Amino acid sequence: MRSSDAQTASSRFSVVIVTTDELVRPEAETYLAAGYDLSMLQTWEDLVRLLDKKPPDAVFLDLDTIGKTSKDGIAALAELRSLEPDMVLIGLTRSSSWNLRLKAVGAAVDEYFIAPIDFHEVQIVLARALEKRALEIECRRQSESGGEQSFCELIGGSDAMQRVYEAIRRVAESSTTVLIRGESGTGKELVARAIVSLSPRAERPFVSINCAALPETLIEAELFGHEKGAFTDARTARAGHIELAHTGTLFLDEIAILSLPLQSKLLRVLEYRSVTRLGGQAAKKIDFRLIAATNEDLEEMVHSGRFREDLYYRINVVPIYLPPLRERRGDIALLANHFLRQYCNANNVPLKRFDPEVVQILEEDSWPGNVRELENLMQRLVLMIDEPAIQVHHLPQRLLYNSATSQEALLIPDDGVRFDEEIARIEAAYLTAALRRSQGSKVGAARLLHIDKQKMHYLCRKYKIGSA
């Protein structure tokens, strides 16, 4: 099977249906012919001849008609899987036998339908299975070529990030609870979304709540929902985030913020898979996957009595550690260039580049705000700098003070520098960028530069920038 990039660049996905059931053909053609290169075959021999020429991306196999019995169908599935490991295999049967279904799963079937078939459902399931398999192939291709530089929306080719990517792949297929640990700004929600995108719940709700962004008085109602009249402002009934995540995934960011009473309520939800709204009596059964995240030391919090030990063990089933930027310095240039391109495109600005010394300075910094801080800096540089190349003097003073490279870059040459001219050039550049950012407003530009209006007017007159 082809990767998603290869599929887009060439033709549509090819799908083969093998059955002697004449009722299947018209339904299949109605729902699948428009979106796929569809072939209808009747025998195993026909399929083998096709496999020798050009293996299809997916095979829809009638287990009851491919041979004399359904056992022959299971054997055919197993042989297909061994011949074409990347092919999407879908089984069809008229038997509701649980034993037959287990055998089909054992033969590594991707999907399984019992007649009568709803081909509208087949259309949805097939599309999802093909896209998922294409993504898996692309991920494997990148890995075999020497390590991925990106994965879903995550950026980074370092060994530390390769371990993160591998952990995501391993946990995605299950409904196991995952705890993502990492400092603020490392991209924990991106990891959660990557897990979901590769999971069976990919098309289901993804409900995210940042516990640190809400006052404690609101967290309970946001999580569990409330009935009308449950408290003063509860004028109508409202479902909580847990309830909204039914059949999908709940992402609880900064779970350590929850108070002990709320931890107890959450633990009960996880134990009984049901939720009761505030002011309500009836518990509602909920099917959801929990992915939690924190930047706190939960073990220390358990030891000090600030986090429930039983809840800790309930959520710490599969931990994924997301390293801070200082532990993957080799990814900094990759990330910086990614964000630079992103914000140049978003703001219709010609693509900028970094001077080599700038990259060295970026890689030397500890980045206490991690990826989020780096992204914010790239956005600021795109908006505030007119030159095509980002140079050392464009960087924030904090980076320059902490960098050995910047000190070397700013060494005074033997013939000296024209200090006043250099300062004037920098002042004029910042003045122009601030006015452009504020759409010509001197008040807005003064605010961006943290200077008063009088100095703003003085500098505009001095450098003949803007109206007098």
Tab-separated table of C-alpha atoms in Angstrom:
chain	number	residue	atom	x	y	z
A	1	MET	CA	0.000	0.000	0.000
A	2	ARG	CA	1.137	3.556	-0.684
A	3	SER	CA	1.772	6.295	1.832
A	4	SER	CA	-0.709	9.161	1.932
A	5	ASP	CA	1.710	11.454	0.060
A	6	ALA	CA	2.211	8.887	-2.690
A	7	GLN	CA	-1.495	8.244	-2.963
A	8	THR	CA	-2.299	11.913	-3.382
A	9	ALA	CA	0.398	12.377	-5.986
A	10	SER	CA	-0.735	9.441	-8.145
A	11	SER	CA	-4.199	7.885	-8.289
A	12	ARG	CA	-7.017	7.034	-5.956
A	13	PHE	CA	-6.915	4.138	-3.520
A	14	SER	CA	-7.701	0.814	-5.203
A	15	VAL	CA	-10.305	-1.456	-3.611
A	16	VAL	CA	-11.142	-5.042	-4.587
A	17	ILE	CA	-14.289	-6.874	-3.495
A	18	VAL	CA	-14.237	-10.672	-3.782
A	19	THR	CA	-17.697	-12.272	-3.613
A	20	THR	CA	-20.206	-14.267	-5.643
A	21	ASP	CA	-23.111	-12.493	-3.969
A	22	GLU	CA	-24.900	-10.567	-6.728
A	23	LEU	CA	-26.579	-8.300	-4.157
A	24	VAL	CA	-23.234	-6.811	-3.107
A	25	ARG	CA	-22.182	-5.383	-6.489
A	26	PRO	CA	-24.869	-2.671	-6.962
A	27	GLU	CA	-24.496	-1.424	-3.376
A	28	ALA	CA	-20.711	-1.384	-3.609
A	29	GLU	CA	-20.771	0.501	-6.902
A	30	THR	CA	-23.252	3.040	-5.531
A	31	TYR	CA	-21.180	3.905	-2.472
A	32	LEU	CA	-17.573	3.126	-3.443
A	33	ALA	CA	-17.083	3.455	-7.211
A	34	ALA	CA	-17.020	7.261	-7.170
A	35	GLY	CA	-14.271	7.486	-4.544
A	36	TYR	CA	-12.073	4.460	-5.316
A	37	ASP	CA	-10.702	2.414	-8.189
A	38	LEU	CA	-13.154	-0.414	-7.559
A	39	SER	CA	-12.821	-3.970	-8.905
A	40	MET	CA	-15.317	-6.792	-8.402
A	41	LEU	CA	-13.924	-10.365	-8.441
A	42	GLN	CA	-15.572	-13.721	-7.798
A	43	THR	CA	-12.813	-16.217	-6.967
A	44	TRP	CA	-9.599	-16.563	-5.002
A	45	GLU	CA	-7.771	-17.376	-8.241
A	46	ASP	CA	-8.900	-14.049	-9.728
A	47	LEU	CA	-7.523	-12.240	-6.686
A	48	VAL	CA	-4.168	-14.070	-6.811
A	49	ARG	CA	-3.719	-13.103	-10.466
A	50	LEU	CA	-4.416	-9.470	-9.567
A	51	LEU	CA	-1.961	-9.574	-6.656
A	52	ASP	CA	0.784	-10.722	-9.024
A	53	LYS	CA	0.192	-7.675	-11.230
A	54	LYS	CA	-0.559	-4.843	-8.809
A	55	PRO	CA	-1.696	-5.392	-5.207
A	56	PRO	CA	-4.711	-3.230	-4.290
A	57	ASP	CA	-4.781	-0.970	-1.253
A	58	ALA	CA	-7.768	-2.778	0.269
A	59	VAL	CA	-9.526	-6.119	-0.169
A	60	PHE	CA	-13.118	-6.757	0.886
A	61	LEU	CA	-13.341	-10.562	1.226
A	62	ASP	CA	-16.574	-12.557	1.432
A	63	LEU	CA	-15.587	-15.292	3.901
A	64	ASP	CA	-18.619	-17.420	3.003
A	65	THR	CA	-18.132	-17.577	-0.780
A	66	ILE	CA	-14.336	-17.507	-1.224
A	67	GLY	CA	-14.200	-21.262	-0.553
A	68	LYS	CA	-16.389	-24.165	0.453
A	69	THR	CA	-16.721	-23.010	4.089
A	70	SER	CA	-15.968	-19.968	6.230
A	71	LYS	CA	-12.790	-21.774	7.351
A	72	ASP	CA	-11.490	-21.315	3.823
A	73	GLY	CA	-12.291	-17.609	4.155
A	74	ILE	CA	-10.267	-17.319	7.369
A	75	ALA	CA	-7.364	-19.140	5.712
A	76	ALA	CA	-7.586	-16.739	2.769
A	77	LEU	CA	-7.443	-13.751	5.143
A	78	ALA	CA	-4.356	-15.138	6.877
A	79	GLU	CA	-2.609	-15.784	3.558
A	80	LEU	CA	-3.451	-12.297	2.301
A	81	ARG	CA	-2.026	-10.753	5.443
A	82	SER	CA	1.225	-12.686	5.077
A	83	LEU	CA	1.496	-11.739	1.386
A	84	GLU	CA	0.591	-8.049	1.826
A	85	PRO	CA	1.179	-6.851	5.425
A	86	ASP	CA	0.151	-3.271	4.602
A	87	MET	CA	-3.076	-4.102	2.801
A	88	VAL	CA	-6.365	-3.124	4.463
A	89	LEU	CA	-8.398	-6.322	4.896
A	90	ILE	CA	-12.146	-6.306	5.486
A	91	GLY	CA	-14.150	-9.459	6.107
A	92	LEU	CA	-17.806	-10.117	5.219
A	93	THR	CA	-19.915	-12.971	6.567
A	94	ARG	CA	-23.522	-13.896	7.083
A	95	SER	CA	-22.706	-15.715	10.308
A	96	SER	CA	-23.023	-14.080	13.716
A	97	SER	CA	-20.682	-16.676	15.236
A	98	TRP	CA	-18.440	-15.107	17.859
A	99	ASN	CA	-15.878	-17.842	17.255
A	100	LEU	CA	-15.666	-16.898	13.577
A	101	ARG	CA	-15.156	-13.266	14.495
A	102	LEU	CA	-12.310	-14.190	16.854
A	103	LYS	CA	-10.658	-16.218	14.103
A	104	ALA	CA	-10.956	-13.274	11.716
A	105	VAL	CA	-9.309	-11.009	14.278
A	106	GLY	CA	-6.594	-13.636	14.700
A	107	ALA	CA	-6.007	-13.467	10.961
A	108	ALA	CA	-5.359	-9.706	11.393
A	109	VAL	CA	-8.500	-8.457	9.651
A	110	ASP	CA	-8.840	-4.662	9.895
A	111	GLU	CA	-12.646	-4.521	9.852
A	112	TYR	CA	-15.454	-7.078	9.955
A	113	PHE	CA	-19.057	-6.828	8.732
A	114	ILE	CA	-22.053	-9.128	9.161
A	115	ALA	CA	-24.693	-9.141	6.402
A	116	PRO	CA	-26.935	-7.355	5.650
A	117	ILE	CA	-24.337	-4.660	5.148
A	118	ASP	CA	-24.858	-0.923	5.376
A	119	PHE	CA	-22.491	0.262	2.636
A	120	HIS	CA	-22.707	3.818	3.877
A	121	GLU	CA	-21.010	2.563	7.057
A	122	VAL	CA	-18.544	0.595	4.923
A	123	GLN	CA	-17.695	3.814	3.071
A	124	ILE	CA	-16.853	5.599	6.332
A	125	VAL	CA	-14.936	2.694	7.889
A	126	LEU	CA	-12.963	2.008	4.710
A	127	ALA	CA	-11.876	5.640	4.329
A	128	ARG	CA	-10.717	5.757	7.936
A	129	ALA	CA	-8.822	2.465	7.669
A	130	LEU	CA	-7.059	3.477	4.449
A	131	GLU	CA	-5.973	6.874	5.760
A	132	LYS	CA	-4.766	5.348	9.012
A	133	ARG	CA	-2.759	2.667	7.204
A	134	ALA	CA	-1.261	5.274	4.854
A	135	LEU	CA	-0.172	7.344	7.857
A	136	GLU	CA	1.409	4.287	9.487
A	137	ILE	CA	3.335	3.537	6.301
A	138	GLU	CA	4.540	7.125	6.014
A	139	CYS	CA	5.645	7.140	9.658
A	140	ARG	CA	7.546	3.882	9.128
A	141	ARG	CA	9.152	5.213	5.944
A	142	GLN	CA	10.400	8.291	7.746
A	143	SER	CA	11.681	6.205	10.646
A	144	GLU	CA	13.585	3.850	8.336
A	145	SER	CA	15.165	6.799	6.536
A	146	GLY	CA	17.014	7.786	9.701
A	147	GLY	CA	14.477	9.096	12.169
A	148	GLU	CA	11.493	11.344	11.766
A	149	GLN	CA	11.919	15.101	11.775
A	150	SER	CA	8.228	15.452	12.563
A	151	PHE	CA	5.337	13.318	13.746
A	152	CYS	CA	1.740	14.491	13.383
A	153	GLU	CA	2.106	18.116	14.561
A	154	LEU	CA	5.197	17.475	16.698
A	155	ILE	CA	8.558	18.722	15.403
A	156	GLY	CA	11.901	17.187	16.297
A	157	GLY	CA	14.352	14.564	15.089
A	158	SER	CA	16.353	14.084	18.308
A	159	ASP	CA	16.639	10.725	20.068
A	160	ALA	CA	14.465	12.090	22.871
A	161	MET	CA	11.647	12.872	20.438
A	162	GLN	CA	12.033	9.536	18.645
A	163	ARG	CA	11.250	7.895	21.998
A	164	VAL	CA	8.158	10.088	22.327
A	165	TYR	CA	6.994	9.140	18.817
A	166	GLU	CA	7.478	5.447	19.559
A	167	ALA	CA	5.513	5.723	22.808
A	168	ILE	CA	2.670	7.461	20.953
A	169	ARG	CA	2.525	4.654	18.393
A	170	ARG	CA	2.448	1.975	21.072
A	171	VAL	CA	-0.389	3.455	23.110
A	172	ALA	CA	-2.534	4.877	20.303
A	173	GLU	CA	-4.464	1.710	19.456
A	174	SER	CA	-5.608	0.998	23.015
A	175	SER	CA	-7.940	2.883	25.340
A	176	THR	CA	-5.354	2.885	28.126
A	177	THR	CA	-5.061	5.983	30.292
A	178	VAL	CA	-1.938	8.013	29.477
A	179	LEU	CA	-0.110	10.523	31.688
A	180	ILE	CA	1.989	13.047	29.754
A	181	ARG	CA	4.674	14.666	31.889
A	182	GLY	CA	6.713	17.671	30.929
A	183	GLU	CA	7.430	21.293	31.679
A	184	SER	CA	5.096	24.078	30.630
A	185	GLY	CA	5.371	24.891	26.937
A	186	THR	CA	6.785	21.542	25.808
A	187	GLY	CA	3.701	20.616	23.751
A	188	LYS	CA	1.819	18.139	25.936
A	189	GLU	CA	-1.509	18.768	24.198
A	190	LEU	CA	0.115	18.084	20.821
A	191	VAL	CA	1.192	14.686	22.153
A	192	ALA	CA	-2.370	14.025	23.314
A	193	ARG	CA	-3.750	14.977	19.900
A	194	ALA	CA	-1.164	12.784	18.161
A	195	ILE	CA	-2.264	9.793	20.247
A	196	VAL	CA	-5.901	10.439	19.397
A	197	SER	CA	-5.213	10.940	15.670
A	198	LEU	CA	-3.783	7.403	15.448
A	199	SER	CA	-6.422	5.810	17.675
A	200	PRO	CA	-9.800	4.176	16.958
A	201	ARG	CA	-11.342	7.282	18.570
A	202	ALA	CA	-9.804	9.648	16.005
A	203	GLU	CA	-13.189	10.664	14.602
A	204	ARG	CA	-14.785	10.931	18.029
A	205	PRO	CA	-14.883	14.013	20.312
A	206	PHE	CA	-11.599	15.348	21.667
A	207	VAL	CA	-12.469	17.429	24.720
A	208	SER	CA	-9.670	19.442	26.309
A	209	ILE	CA	-9.751	21.306	29.606
A	210	ASN	CA	-6.871	23.187	31.216
A	211	CYS	CA	-7.469	22.909	34.948
A	212	ALA	CA	-4.984	25.713	35.639
A	213	ALA	CA	-6.939	28.154	33.469
A	214	LEU	CA	-10.118	27.967	35.553
A	215	PRO	CA	-10.858	29.195	39.076
A	216	GLU	CA	-11.454	26.346	41.499
A	217	THR	CA	-15.097	27.368	41.883
A	218	LEU	CA	-15.733	26.662	38.177
A	219	ILE	CA	-13.664	23.531	37.607
A	220	GLU	CA	-16.216	21.174	39.176
A	221	ALA	CA	-19.106	22.451	37.048
A	222	GLU	CA	-16.954	22.431	33.903
A	223	LEU	CA	-15.850	18.854	34.499
A	224	PHE	CA	-19.039	17.235	35.761
A	225	GLY	CA	-21.756	19.522	34.369
A	226	HIS	CA	-24.822	20.693	36.287
A	227	GLU	CA	-28.590	20.549	36.339
A	228	LYS	CA	-30.794	23.627	36.229
A	229	GLY	CA	-30.826	25.329	39.626
A	230	ALA	CA	-27.794	23.430	40.938
A	231	PHE	CA	-26.313	26.784	42.016
A	232	THR	CA	-27.155	30.466	41.689
A	233	ASP	CA	-26.120	30.982	38.049
A	234	ALA	CA	-27.247	27.552	36.814
A	235	ARG	CA	-30.211	28.823	34.782
A	236	THR	CA	-30.131	25.831	32.430
A	237	ALA	CA	-28.811	22.288	32.575
A	238	ARG	CA	-25.382	21.808	31.024
A	239	ALA	CA	-23.240	18.793	30.199
A	240	GLY	CA	-19.713	18.803	31.604
A	241	HIS	CA	-16.485	18.071	29.753
A	242	ILE	CA	-16.497	14.442	30.918
A	243	GLU	CA	-19.963	13.906	29.491
A	244	LEU	CA	-19.057	15.698	26.246
A	245	ALA	CA	-16.115	13.316	25.801
A	246	HIS	CA	-18.449	10.289	25.585
A	247	THR	CA	-17.118	7.810	22.956
A	248	GLY	CA	-14.048	10.026	22.545
A	249	THR	CA	-11.117	11.360	24.552
A	250	LEU	CA	-10.881	13.687	27.546
A	251	PHE	CA	-7.612	15.609	27.857
A	252	LEU	CA	-7.085	16.929	31.379
A	253	ASP	CA	-4.187	19.374	31.301
A	254	GLU	CA	-2.540	20.336	34.605
A	255	ILE	CA	-4.439	17.651	36.509
A	256	ALA	CA	-2.320	18.332	39.609
A	257	ILE	CA	-4.269	21.580	40.118
A	258	LEU	CA	-7.419	19.680	41.135
A	259	SER	CA	-8.336	19.895	44.807
A	260	LEU	CA	-8.512	16.706	46.868
A	261	PRO	CA	-12.354	16.638	46.828
A	262	LEU	CA	-12.350	16.970	43.023
A	263	GLN	CA	-9.700	14.273	42.793
A	264	SER	CA	-12.050	11.976	44.720
A	265	LYS	CA	-14.925	12.699	42.338
A	266	LEU	CA	-12.721	12.120	39.305
A	267	LEU	CA	-11.478	8.843	40.776
A	268	ARG	CA	-15.066	7.678	41.191
A	269	VAL	CA	-15.798	8.519	37.540
A	270	LEU	CA	-12.772	6.512	36.426
A	271	GLU	CA	-13.719	3.559	38.628
A	272	TYR	CA	-17.393	3.336	37.684
A	273	ARG	CA	-17.281	4.988	34.239
A	274	SER	CA	-20.296	7.098	35.098
A	275	VAL	CA	-20.815	10.774	35.906
A	276	THR	CA	-23.434	12.636	37.930
A	277	ARG	CA	-24.055	16.302	37.209
A	278	LEU	CA	-24.041	18.835	40.037
A	279	GLY	CA	-27.544	18.968	41.450
A	280	GLY	CA	-28.440	15.709	39.724
A	281	GLN	CA	-29.332	12.298	41.078
A	282	ALA	CA	-28.945	9.937	38.139
A	283	ALA	CA	-25.505	8.715	37.091
A	284	LYS	CA	-24.874	8.565	33.347
A	285	LYS	CA	-22.655	5.861	31.893
A	286	ILE	CA	-19.703	7.330	30.006
A	287	ASP	CA	-17.246	5.711	27.604
A	288	PHE	CA	-14.138	7.855	27.222
A	289	ARG	CA	-10.382	7.630	27.183
A	290	LEU	CA	-8.492	9.804	29.647
A	291	ILE	CA	-5.218	11.473	28.745
A	292	ALA	CA	-3.868	13.578	31.602
A	293	ALA	CA	-0.915	15.962	31.665
A	294	THR	CA	1.076	17.731	34.333
A	295	ASN	CA	4.258	19.719	34.875
A	296	GLU	CA	4.285	18.872	38.586
A	297	ASP	CA	6.136	16.171	40.522
A	298	LEU	CA	3.131	13.975	41.309
A	299	GLU	CA	5.175	11.544	43.402
A	300	GLU	CA	6.206	14.385	45.714
A	301	MET	CA	2.605	15.613	45.820
A	302	VAL	CA	1.415	12.129	46.802
A	303	HIS	CA	4.086	11.978	49.504
A	304	SER	CA	3.028	15.377	50.890
A	305	GLY	CA	-0.675	14.489	50.794
A	306	ARG	CA	-1.611	16.969	48.038
A	307	PHE	CA	-2.498	14.333	45.457
A	308	ARG	CA	-4.436	11.128	46.054
A	309	GLU	CA	-2.273	8.035	45.786
A	310	ASP	CA	-5.116	5.919	44.360
A	311	LEU	CA	-5.813	8.498	41.650
A	312	TYR	CA	-2.088	8.682	40.864
A	313	TYR	CA	-1.947	4.950	40.207
A	314	ARG	CA	-5.178	5.141	38.227
A	315	ILE	CA	-3.807	7.766	35.774
A	316	ASN	CA	-0.148	6.721	35.675
A	317	VAL	CA	-0.811	3.614	33.584
A	318	VAL	CA	1.362	4.651	30.637
A	319	PRO	CA	3.585	7.673	31.347
A	320	ILE	CA	5.096	9.625	28.450
A	321	TYR	CA	7.895	12.065	29.258
A	322	LEU	CA	8.118	15.086	26.981
A	323	PRO	CA	11.604	16.583	27.338
A	324	PRO	CA	12.250	20.310	27.733
A	325	LEU	CA	13.924	22.117	24.877
A	326	ARG	CA	17.268	22.292	26.703
A	327	GLU	CA	17.378	18.470	26.632
A	328	ARG	CA	16.972	18.354	22.839
A	329	ARG	CA	19.048	21.269	21.591
A	330	GLY	CA	19.484	19.560	18.230
A	331	ASP	CA	15.802	20.252	17.530
A	332	ILE	CA	15.996	24.008	18.172
A	333	ALA	CA	17.096	25.016	14.654
A	334	LEU	CA	14.466	22.694	13.161
A	335	LEU	CA	11.732	24.229	15.319
A	336	ALA	CA	12.906	27.799	14.750
A	337	ASN	CA	12.879	27.381	10.968
A	338	HIS	CA	9.472	25.698	11.111
A	339	PHE	CA	7.940	28.582	13.068
A	340	LEU	CA	9.738	31.162	10.926
A	341	ARG	CA	8.182	29.689	7.762
A	342	GLN	CA	4.801	29.353	9.444
A	343	TYR	CA	4.563	32.981	10.532
A	344	CYS	CA	6.086	34.390	7.350
A	345	ASN	CA	3.376	32.575	5.392
A	346	ALA	CA	0.630	33.548	7.839
A	347	ASN	CA	1.551	37.240	7.597
A	348	ASN	CA	2.321	37.289	3.854
A	349	VAL	CA	5.923	38.244	4.591
A	350	PRO	CA	8.825	37.139	2.333
A	351	LEU	CA	10.582	34.154	3.847
A	352	LYS	CA	13.375	35.190	6.203
A	353	ARG	CA	16.562	33.355	7.125
A	354	PHE	CA	18.873	33.193	10.127
A	355	ASP	CA	22.466	34.325	10.233
A	356	PRO	CA	24.601	31.359	11.422
A	357	GLU	CA	25.469	33.147	14.679
A	358	VAL	CA	21.759	33.487	15.478
A	359	VAL	CA	21.206	29.730	15.253
A	360	GLN	CA	24.147	29.147	17.591
A	361	ILE	CA	22.702	31.588	20.124
A	362	LEU	CA	19.285	29.936	19.951
A	363	GLU	CA	20.838	26.516	20.530
A	364	GLU	CA	22.837	27.735	23.536
A	365	ASP	CA	19.849	29.086	25.459
A	366	SER	CA	18.051	27.115	28.175
A	367	TRP	CA	14.558	28.198	26.981
A	368	PRO	CA	12.692	28.189	30.300
A	369	GLY	CA	9.429	28.629	28.365
A	370	ASN	CA	10.353	25.751	26.045
A	371	VAL	CA	8.787	25.418	22.568
A	372	ARG	CA	6.088	27.982	23.324
A	373	GLU	CA	8.738	30.619	24.131
A	374	LEU	CA	10.671	29.820	20.958
A	375	GLU	CA	7.491	30.013	18.870
A	376	ASN	CA	6.554	33.377	20.379
A	377	LEU	CA	10.016	34.749	19.596
A	378	MET	CA	9.808	33.627	15.969
A	379	GLN	CA	6.406	35.290	15.604
A	380	ARG	CA	7.780	38.517	17.090
A	381	LEU	CA	10.830	38.529	14.794
A	382	VAL	CA	8.656	38.055	11.699
A	383	LEU	CA	6.437	40.981	12.674
A	384	MET	CA	9.099	43.375	13.924
A	385	ILE	CA	11.971	42.980	11.452
A	386	ASP	CA	12.055	44.196	7.855
A	387	GLU	CA	15.413	42.755	6.809
A	388	PRO	CA	15.476	39.374	5.021
A	389	ALA	CA	18.079	38.015	7.452
A	390	ILE	CA	17.618	37.787	11.224
A	391	GLN	CA	20.848	38.934	12.821
A	392	VAL	CA	22.304	38.865	16.310
A	393	HIS	CA	21.226	42.403	17.212
A	394	HIS	CA	17.593	41.493	16.466
A	395	LEU	CA	17.503	38.999	19.325
A	396	PRO	CA	16.210	39.854	22.828
A	397	GLN	CA	18.775	41.055	25.326
A	398	ARG	CA	18.149	38.024	27.543
A	399	LEU	CA	19.475	35.716	24.842
A	400	LEU	CA	22.478	37.929	24.164
A	401	TYR	CA	23.461	38.233	27.811
A	402	ASN	CA	23.366	34.447	28.292
A	403	SER	CA	25.164	33.477	25.096
A	404	ALA	CA	28.883	33.059	24.579
A	405	THR	CA	28.323	33.201	20.811
A	406	SER	CA	26.646	36.583	21.022
A	407	GLN	CA	29.546	37.987	22.983
A	408	GLU	CA	31.926	36.793	20.260
A	409	ALA	CA	29.640	38.184	17.539
A	410	LEU	CA	29.658	41.597	19.192
A	411	LEU	CA	33.424	41.835	19.614
A	412	ILE	CA	34.715	45.166	18.313
A	413	PRO	CA	36.935	44.721	15.229
A	414	ASP	CA	40.417	46.241	15.003
A	415	ASP	CA	39.210	49.273	13.067
A	416	GLY	CA	36.385	49.852	15.570
A	417	VAL	CA	32.689	50.576	14.910
A	418	ARG	CA	30.745	53.782	14.347
A	419	PHE	CA	28.770	53.460	17.552
A	420	ASP	CA	26.286	56.281	16.978
A	421	GLU	CA	25.494	55.029	13.483
A	422	GLU	CA	24.917	51.463	14.707
A	423	ILE	CA	22.612	52.639	17.495
A	424	ALA	CA	20.718	54.900	15.082
A	425	ARG	CA	20.254	52.037	12.631
A	426	ILE	CA	18.844	49.774	15.334
A	427	GLU	CA	16.545	52.510	16.674
A	428	ALA	CA	15.198	53.301	13.219
A	429	ALA	CA	14.589	49.615	12.461
A	430	TYR	CA	12.586	49.053	15.652
A	431	LEU	CA	10.694	52.307	15.149
A	432	THR	CA	9.651	51.334	11.615
A	433	ALA	CA	8.640	47.820	12.652
A	434	ALA	CA	6.574	49.073	15.605
A	435	LEU	CA	4.712	51.589	13.433
A	436	ARG	CA	3.976	48.910	10.869
A	437	ARG	CA	2.745	46.535	13.574
A	438	SER	CA	0.465	49.232	15.030
A	439	GLN	CA	-0.792	50.196	11.542
A	440	GLY	CA	0.802	53.645	11.754
A	441	SER	CA	-0.432	54.497	15.248
A	442	LYS	CA	2.321	56.281	17.182
A	443	VAL	CA	0.523	55.613	20.450
A	444	GLY	CA	0.396	51.906	19.644
A	445	ALA	CA	4.021	51.884	18.515
A	446	ALA	CA	5.118	53.651	21.706
A	447	ARG	CA	3.308	51.001	23.734
A	448	LEU	CA	5.086	48.203	21.852
A	449	LEU	CA	8.473	49.842	22.412
A	450	HIS	CA	7.715	50.700	26.062
A	451	ILE	CA	8.475	54.402	25.580
A	452	ASP	CA	6.311	57.463	26.236
A	453	LYS	CA	4.560	59.504	23.514
A	454	GLN	CA	6.996	62.406	23.750
A	455	LYS	CA	9.972	60.168	23.013
A	456	MET	CA	8.039	58.500	20.212
A	457	HIS	CA	7.406	61.842	18.490
A	458	TYR	CA	11.040	62.862	19.032
A	459	LEU	CA	12.350	59.673	17.391
A	460	CYS	CA	9.951	60.008	14.454
A	461	ARG	CA	11.219	63.542	13.813
A	462	LYS	CA	14.824	62.466	14.304
A	463	TYR	CA	14.678	59.669	11.743
A	464	LYS	CA	12.040	61.316	9.515
A	465	ILE	CA	9.698	58.352	9.945
A	466	GLY	CA	5.927	58.868	9.740
A	467	SER	CA	4.169	62.212	9.483
A	468	ALA	CA	5.580	65.180	11.336
